[in-house]
Amino acid sequence: MLNEAAIAKLRAQLRGQLIERGDPAYDGARKVHNGTIDKRPRLIARCTDAADVMAAVRFGRDHDLLVSIRGGGHSAAGMGICDDGLVIDLSGLRYTEVDPNASTVRVGGGCTWADVDHATHPFGLAVPSGFVSTTGVGGLTLGGGLGYLTRKYGLTIDNLVSANLVLADGRFVAASEWQNEDLFWAIRGGGGNFGVVTSFVFKAHPVHTDYAGPMLWDLEHAPKVMAWYRDFIRQAPDDINGFFAFLIVPPGPPFPGHLHNRTMCGIVWCYTGPMERAEETFKPIRSFLPPALDLVGPIPHPVLQSLFDPLVAPGLQYYWKAHFVDEISDPAIDVHMKHGTAIPNMFSAMHLYPINGAAHRVGKTDTAWSYRDSTWAQVIVGVDPEPANKDRIINWTRDYWTELSPYSAAGAYVNFMMDEGEDRVRATYRENYDRLSTIKSKYDPDNFFRMNQNIRPGKQQRNADIA
Ligand SMILES: Cc1cc2nc3c(=O)[nH]c(=O)nc-3n(C[C@H](O)[C@H](O)[C@H](O)COP(=O)(O)OP(=O)(O)OC[C@H]3O[C@@H](n4cnc5c(N)ncnc54)[C@H](O)[C@@H]3O)c2cc1C
């Protein structure tokens, strides 16, 4: 039974803080990135090490509590927090250790990507991550991880060497190509379904200064830019990444005054090839249609990673919907022109992130992340600081997404989904779903970890062979 004595016992077991309703820290601790999420957990266990996580998992199990795992708190669906249950908050598990000889980095399960960039940059190294530095390593990695280095070095999971996890029964295990290989396969895309990852080891790559930044064009040119981009990125060298965007130019530096608040289209580039070849590589890009603004130039990788952090601040109202996209057809461009040009405000956007290049060279069933054959992961993001505008951003996002659906693949990147139900999760994992479900039944047969894009346990399996 969950009583004061049981709670006091857990508190005594933890090195980290146990936060209850009524504690001064409670309201701060239950906040997540998306300001529309207002959940009230019974307990929040701020874990500082694997022992804390093991104690919290066993406590949740013994008391039959709904449990959520909170990494960086960026899930727009609010999957890191729960009502009336126990939150296993990993924000105290925030350490990094670079091995420059092996070009690897060990990362605590509660780190953000800013922590990782800070640790690796002085060694001239970077781990492929996302486009925003405040996002949690935990959720981004376990869902796949796409960002500036995807075309060159693959998804974040393609650079995962190993992970340590606490399973649903409280056991601590390692997963890699050599240990619990089935678990290692599943966590590379299968989200937080299989356990709490207390640490990750990633392969890092020689990336220090990128040649990168946004190029913007006036809206009237958007169909031409989109069609050119569509063809260009399909055959571009892996050294070049570029995501397409519809956006409203923020009214401040580095953007010139005459462009402030103007709706435009753009491509945010990141070139990681030899710097002496950068200008030449960008000649055809600059000449196909000279941009209205060109901010592309040398930039330290961590600065690029955090360039857009201020635009996606915590506490705003977020709603997003996503697709995988194989081809941007001309009729799809017409839909983009209808909705992309009607963005509600400067916080909202439509982005098309390329997932070809190195990410395509991993097979569809080599990891749980199935959509290796699509060319883009698209996300339509409705964001607004004002709760009163929530319906407006939701409607814009939904209408845009619905009209694009006929031109898109069936699934979406799990990390860009709201809570959209089992069919959508199945559509996303496609042929990998059944295998995921079998592995789930081995490592979490009772679906203890279900605050996620949930994979239901399938046929029961004995878990005696977990190493
Ligand atoms: C502003 C913003 C920018 C983003 N940019 C990108 C991007 O560029 N590229 C990209 O790929 N994604 C991006 N995302 C999506 C992001 O990857 C997902 O929201 C992801 O779930 C966030 O992870 P988190 O740890 O911060 O989230 P949380 O809300 O803390 O966790 C989300 C879920 O992840 C699981 N989880 C988290 N940590 C662990 C752990 N250590 N062990 C087990 N399970 C865990 C849990 O199931 C949890 O429910 C972005 C999101 C936001 C809000």
Short mmCIF file of N, CA, C and O and ligand atoms in Angstrom, two decimals, residues 32-34 68-76 78-81 90 108-111 129-132 134-147 156 165 191-200 312-313 318 320 353 413-416 451-453, ligand 1:
data_model
loop_
_atom_site.label_atom_id
_atom_site.label_comp_id
_atom_site.label_asym_id
_atom_site.label_seq_id
_atom_site.Cartn_x
_atom_site.Cartn_y
_atom_site.Cartn_z
N VAL A 32 6.95 20.46 -17.95
CA VAL A 32 7.74 19.95 -19.06
C VAL A 32 7.80 21.03 -20.14
O VAL A 32 7.24 22.12 -19.96
N HIS A 33 8.47 20.72 -21.23
CA HIS A 33 8.72 21.75 -22.25
C HIS A 33 7.43 22.33 -22.82
O HIS A 33 7.31 23.54 -23.01
N ASN A 34 6.47 21.46 -23.10
CA ASN A 34 5.21 21.90 -23.69
C ASN A 34 4.30 22.50 -22.61
O ASN A 34 3.84 21.77 -21.71
N SER A 68 6.27 7.13 -15.36
CA SER A 68 6.79 7.76 -16.59
C SER A 68 8.27 8.04 -16.39
O SER A 68 8.73 8.22 -15.26
N ILE A 69 8.99 8.07 -17.53
CA ILE A 69 10.43 8.34 -17.50
C ILE A 69 10.64 9.72 -18.09
O ILE A 69 10.24 9.99 -19.23
N ARG A 70 11.29 10.57 -17.33
CA ARG A 70 11.53 11.92 -17.83
C ARG A 70 13.02 12.14 -18.07
O ARG A 70 13.83 12.01 -17.16
N GLY A 71 13.36 12.42 -19.34
CA GLY A 71 14.75 12.75 -19.68
C GLY A 71 14.88 14.25 -19.73
O GLY A 71 14.95 14.92 -18.70
N GLY A 72 14.84 14.81 -20.95
CA GLY A 72 14.93 16.27 -21.11
C GLY A 72 13.59 16.97 -21.04
O GLY A 72 13.52 18.18 -21.12
N GLY A 73 12.50 16.21 -20.96
CA GLY A 73 11.17 16.80 -20.84
C GLY A 73 10.61 17.40 -22.12
O GLY A 73 9.63 18.15 -22.10
N HIS A 74 11.19 17.04 -23.29
CA HIS A 74 10.78 17.69 -24.54
C HIS A 74 9.63 17.00 -25.27
O HIS A 74 9.16 17.53 -26.29
N SER A 75 9.17 15.86 -24.81
CA SER A 75 8.08 15.20 -25.52
C SER A 75 6.88 16.15 -25.61
O SER A 75 6.33 16.56 -24.58
N ALA A 76 6.46 16.48 -26.84
CA ALA A 76 5.33 17.41 -26.99
C ALA A 76 4.05 16.79 -26.48
O ALA A 76 3.12 17.48 -26.05
N GLY A 78 3.93 15.09 -23.86
CA GLY A 78 4.04 15.04 -22.40
C GLY A 78 4.24 13.64 -21.87
O GLY A 78 3.81 13.31 -20.76
N MET A 79 4.94 12.80 -22.64
CA MET A 79 5.13 11.39 -22.25
C MET A 79 6.06 11.23 -21.04
O MET A 79 6.11 10.17 -20.43
N GLY A 80 6.82 12.27 -20.72
CA GLY A 80 7.77 12.16 -19.61
C GLY A 80 7.14 12.36 -18.25
O GLY A 80 7.81 12.21 -17.22
N ILE A 81 5.86 12.70 -18.23
CA ILE A 81 5.21 13.01 -16.96
C ILE A 81 3.85 12.30 -16.93
O ILE A 81 3.33 11.93 -17.98
N LEU A 90 15.23 11.92 -14.60
CA LEU A 90 16.65 11.61 -14.75
C LEU A 90 17.52 12.86 -14.78
O LEU A 90 18.71 12.78 -15.12
N GLY A 108 25.27 10.46 -19.39
CA GLY A 108 24.23 10.12 -18.41
C GLY A 108 22.84 10.23 -19.02
O GLY A 108 22.59 11.10 -19.87
N GLY A 109 21.93 9.39 -18.59
CA GLY A 109 20.59 9.28 -19.18
C GLY A 109 19.73 10.53 -19.07
O GLY A 109 18.70 10.63 -19.73
N GLY A 110 20.15 11.51 -18.26
CA GLY A 110 19.36 12.74 -18.12
C GLY A 110 19.99 13.95 -18.78
O GLY A 110 19.54 15.08 -18.57
N CYS A 111 21.04 13.74 -19.58
CA CYS A 111 21.73 14.87 -20.22
C CYS A 111 20.88 15.50 -21.32
O CYS A 111 20.00 14.85 -21.89
N SER A 129 23.08 14.44 -33.49
CA SER A 129 21.94 14.59 -32.57
C SER A 129 20.80 15.27 -33.32
O SER A 129 20.35 14.74 -34.33
N GLY A 130 20.32 16.44 -32.83
CA GLY A 130 19.17 17.07 -33.47
C GLY A 130 19.51 18.45 -34.00
O GLY A 130 20.63 18.71 -34.44
N PHE A 131 18.50 19.35 -33.94
CA PHE A 131 18.66 20.71 -34.43
C PHE A 131 18.52 21.73 -33.28
O PHE A 131 18.54 22.92 -33.53
N VAL A 132 18.32 21.21 -32.07
CA VAL A 132 18.09 22.09 -30.92
C VAL A 132 18.88 21.49 -29.76
O VAL A 132 18.85 20.28 -29.55
N THR A 134 18.65 21.98 -26.42
CA THR A 134 18.02 21.77 -25.11
C THR A 134 17.27 20.43 -25.02
O THR A 134 16.82 20.05 -23.95
N THR A 135 17.16 19.72 -26.14
CA THR A 135 16.42 18.45 -26.15
C THR A 135 17.19 17.38 -25.37
O THR A 135 18.42 17.35 -25.37
N GLY A 136 16.45 16.50 -24.72
CA GLY A 136 17.06 15.43 -23.94
C GLY A 136 17.71 14.37 -24.82
O GLY A 136 17.17 13.99 -25.86
N VAL A 137 18.86 13.88 -24.37
CA VAL A 137 19.54 12.79 -25.07
C VAL A 137 18.68 11.53 -25.04
O VAL A 137 18.58 10.79 -26.02
N GLY A 138 18.01 11.30 -23.89
CA GLY A 138 17.26 10.05 -23.70
C GLY A 138 16.17 9.84 -24.74
O GLY A 138 16.21 8.89 -25.52
N GLY A 139 15.21 10.74 -24.76
CA GLY A 139 14.07 10.57 -25.67
C GLY A 139 14.48 10.68 -27.12
O GLY A 139 14.05 9.88 -27.97
N LEU A 140 15.35 11.65 -27.45
CA LEU A 140 15.74 11.83 -28.85
C LEU A 140 16.44 10.58 -29.36
O LEU A 140 16.13 10.07 -30.44
N THR A 141 17.35 10.05 -28.58
CA THR A 141 18.10 8.87 -29.04
C THR A 141 17.19 7.66 -29.20
O THR A 141 17.19 7.00 -30.24
N LEU A 142 16.40 7.38 -28.18
CA LEU A 142 15.61 6.14 -28.20
C LEU A 142 14.56 6.16 -29.32
O LEU A 142 14.16 5.10 -29.82
N GLY A 143 14.14 7.36 -29.73
CA GLY A 143 13.19 7.46 -30.85
C GLY A 143 13.87 7.46 -32.21
O GLY A 143 13.21 7.36 -33.24
N GLY A 144 15.19 7.64 -32.27
CA GLY A 144 15.93 7.63 -33.54
C GLY A 144 16.99 8.71 -33.59
O GLY A 144 18.17 8.43 -33.65
N GLY A 145 16.55 9.97 -33.56
CA GLY A 145 17.48 11.09 -33.53
C GLY A 145 17.89 11.58 -34.90
O GLY A 145 18.74 10.98 -35.55
N LEU A 146 17.26 12.69 -35.35
CA LEU A 146 17.68 13.25 -36.63
C LEU A 146 18.04 14.71 -36.49
O LEU A 146 17.38 15.47 -35.78
N GLY A 147 19.13 15.06 -37.20
CA GLY A 147 19.64 16.42 -37.05
C GLY A 147 20.61 16.80 -38.15
O GLY A 147 20.59 16.22 -39.24
N THR A 156 21.02 9.29 -34.77
CA THR A 156 21.74 9.16 -33.50
C THR A 156 21.90 7.68 -33.13
O THR A 156 22.97 7.25 -32.70
N LEU A 165 20.74 -0.11 -18.85
CA LEU A 165 19.31 0.11 -18.57
C LEU A 165 18.90 -0.54 -17.25
O LEU A 165 19.45 -1.58 -16.86
N GLY A 191 11.97 3.69 -28.60
CA GLY A 191 11.59 4.61 -27.53
C GLY A 191 11.84 4.05 -26.15
O GLY A 191 12.62 3.11 -25.95
N GLY A 192 11.14 4.62 -25.17
CA GLY A 192 11.34 4.25 -23.76
C GLY A 192 10.53 3.04 -23.33
O GLY A 192 10.17 2.93 -22.16
N ASN A 193 10.26 2.15 -24.26
CA ASN A 193 9.39 0.99 -23.97
C ASN A 193 10.06 -0.11 -23.18
O ASN A 193 9.37 -0.98 -22.64
N PHE A 194 11.40 -0.13 -23.15
CA PHE A 194 12.08 -1.35 -22.69
C PHE A 194 12.81 -1.20 -21.37
O PHE A 194 13.28 -2.19 -20.81
N GLY A 195 12.93 0.00 -20.87
CA GLY A 195 13.63 0.21 -19.61
C GLY A 195 14.10 1.65 -19.50
O GLY A 195 13.93 2.44 -20.43
N VAL A 196 14.69 1.95 -18.35
CA VAL A 196 15.22 3.30 -18.13
C VAL A 196 16.70 3.27 -18.47
O VAL A 196 17.47 2.53 -17.83
N VAL A 197 17.10 4.04 -19.46
CA VAL A 197 18.52 4.08 -19.82
C VAL A 197 19.24 5.03 -18.87
O VAL A 197 18.93 6.22 -18.83
N THR A 198 20.18 4.47 -18.13
CA THR A 198 20.92 5.31 -17.19
C THR A 198 22.15 5.92 -17.83
O THR A 198 22.62 6.97 -17.41
N SER A 199 22.70 5.25 -18.86
CA SER A 199 23.78 5.88 -19.62
C SER A 199 23.87 5.31 -21.03
O SER A 199 23.46 4.17 -21.27
N PHE A 200 24.36 6.15 -21.92
CA PHE A 200 24.58 5.78 -23.33
C PHE A 200 26.07 5.93 -23.63
O PHE A 200 26.71 6.83 -23.09
N VAL A 312 12.44 28.16 -29.48
CA VAL A 312 11.64 27.02 -28.98
C VAL A 312 11.80 26.92 -27.47
O VAL A 312 12.14 25.87 -26.92
N ALA A 313 11.52 28.03 -26.83
CA ALA A 313 11.72 28.12 -25.38
C ALA A 313 10.72 27.22 -24.64
O ALA A 313 9.64 26.92 -25.16
N TYR A 318 2.70 23.93 -27.45
CA TYR A 318 3.19 23.18 -28.61
C TYR A 318 2.14 22.17 -29.08
O TYR A 318 1.52 21.48 -28.27
N TRP A 320 2.12 19.41 -32.55
CA TRP A 320 2.74 19.10 -33.85
C TRP A 320 2.21 17.82 -34.44
O TRP A 320 1.64 16.98 -33.74
N TYR A 353 12.99 17.48 -42.90
CA TYR A 353 14.35 17.09 -42.54
C TYR A 353 14.79 15.91 -43.41
O TYR A 353 14.12 14.87 -43.42
N TYR A 413 7.71 9.93 -37.72
CA TYR A 413 8.81 9.79 -36.75
C TYR A 413 8.21 9.83 -35.34
O TYR A 413 7.52 10.80 -35.00
N VAL A 414 8.45 8.79 -34.54
CA VAL A 414 7.77 8.72 -33.22
C VAL A 414 8.03 9.94 -32.35
O VAL A 414 7.17 10.34 -31.57
N ASN A 415 9.20 10.54 -32.51
CA ASN A 415 9.53 11.69 -31.67
C ASN A 415 8.80 12.96 -32.08
O ASN A 415 8.86 13.97 -31.39
N PHE A 416 8.11 12.93 -33.23
CA PHE A 416 7.33 14.09 -33.66
C PHE A 416 5.83 13.79 -33.60
O PHE A 416 5.04 14.46 -34.25
N MET A 451 4.07 4.84 -20.62
CA MET A 451 3.93 6.26 -20.94
C MET A 451 4.92 6.59 -22.05
O MET A 451 6.01 7.15 -21.82
N ASN A 452 4.56 6.20 -23.26
CA ASN A 452 5.45 6.36 -24.42
C ASN A 452 4.63 6.07 -25.67
O ASN A 452 3.43 5.79 -25.57
N GLN A 453 5.26 6.08 -26.82
CA GLN A 453 4.59 5.62 -28.04
C GLN A 453 4.57 4.11 -27.88
O GLN A 453 5.53 3.42 -28.23
C1 LIG B 1 11.92 22.11 -29.29
C2 LIG B 1 12.11 20.70 -29.74
C3 LIG B 1 13.05 20.40 -30.71
C4 LIG B 1 13.23 19.09 -31.13
N1 LIG B 1 14.15 18.84 -32.11
C5 LIG B 1 14.38 17.57 -32.49
C6 LIG B 1 15.38 17.26 -33.45
O1 LIG B 1 16.03 18.14 -33.97
N2 LIG B 1 15.57 15.98 -33.79
C7 LIG B 1 14.88 14.96 -33.24
O2 LIG B 1 15.13 13.80 -33.58
N3 LIG B 1 13.90 15.22 -32.33
C8 LIG B 1 13.66 16.49 -31.95
N4 LIG B 1 12.67 16.75 -31.04
C9 LIG B 1 11.82 15.66 -30.57
C10 LIG B 1 12.47 14.96 -29.42
O3 LIG B 1 13.41 14.04 -29.92
C11 LIG B 1 11.43 14.20 -28.60
O4 LIG B 1 10.50 15.10 -28.07
C12 LIG B 1 12.09 13.40 -27.49
O5 LIG B 1 11.15 12.52 -26.93
C13 LIG B 1 12.61 14.30 -26.41
O6 LIG B 1 13.35 13.60 -25.49
P1 LIG B 1 13.42 14.11 -23.97
O7 LIG B 1 14.27 13.16 -23.22
O8 LIG B 1 13.77 15.55 -23.95
O9 LIG B 1 11.89 14.02 -23.59
P2 LIG B 1 11.06 13.48 -22.33
O10 LIG B 1 9.75 14.17 -22.44
O11 LIG B 1 11.83 13.63 -21.08
O12 LIG B 1 10.93 11.96 -22.65
C14 LIG B 1 10.15 11.52 -23.71
C15 LIG B 1 10.04 10.01 -23.65
O13 LIG B 1 11.33 9.48 -23.92
C16 LIG B 1 11.59 8.38 -23.09
N5 LIG B 1 12.85 8.62 -22.36
C17 LIG B 1 13.50 9.79 -22.18
N6 LIG B 1 14.67 9.58 -21.56
C18 LIG B 1 14.74 8.25 -21.34
C19 LIG B 1 15.72 7.40 -20.75
N7 LIG B 1 16.90 7.87 -20.31
N8 LIG B 1 15.46 6.07 -20.67
C20 LIG B 1 14.30 5.56 -21.16
N9 LIG B 1 13.35 6.31 -21.73
C21 LIG B 1 13.58 7.65 -21.83
C22 LIG B 1 10.42 8.16 -22.21
O14 LIG B 1 9.60 7.17 -22.77
C23 LIG B 1 9.67 9.48 -22.27
O15 LIG B 1 8.33 9.28 -22.14
C24 LIG B 1 12.48 18.05 -30.57
C25 LIG B 1 11.54 18.36 -29.58
C26 LIG B 1 11.35 19.66 -29.18
C27 LIG B 1 10.30 20.00 -28.17
#
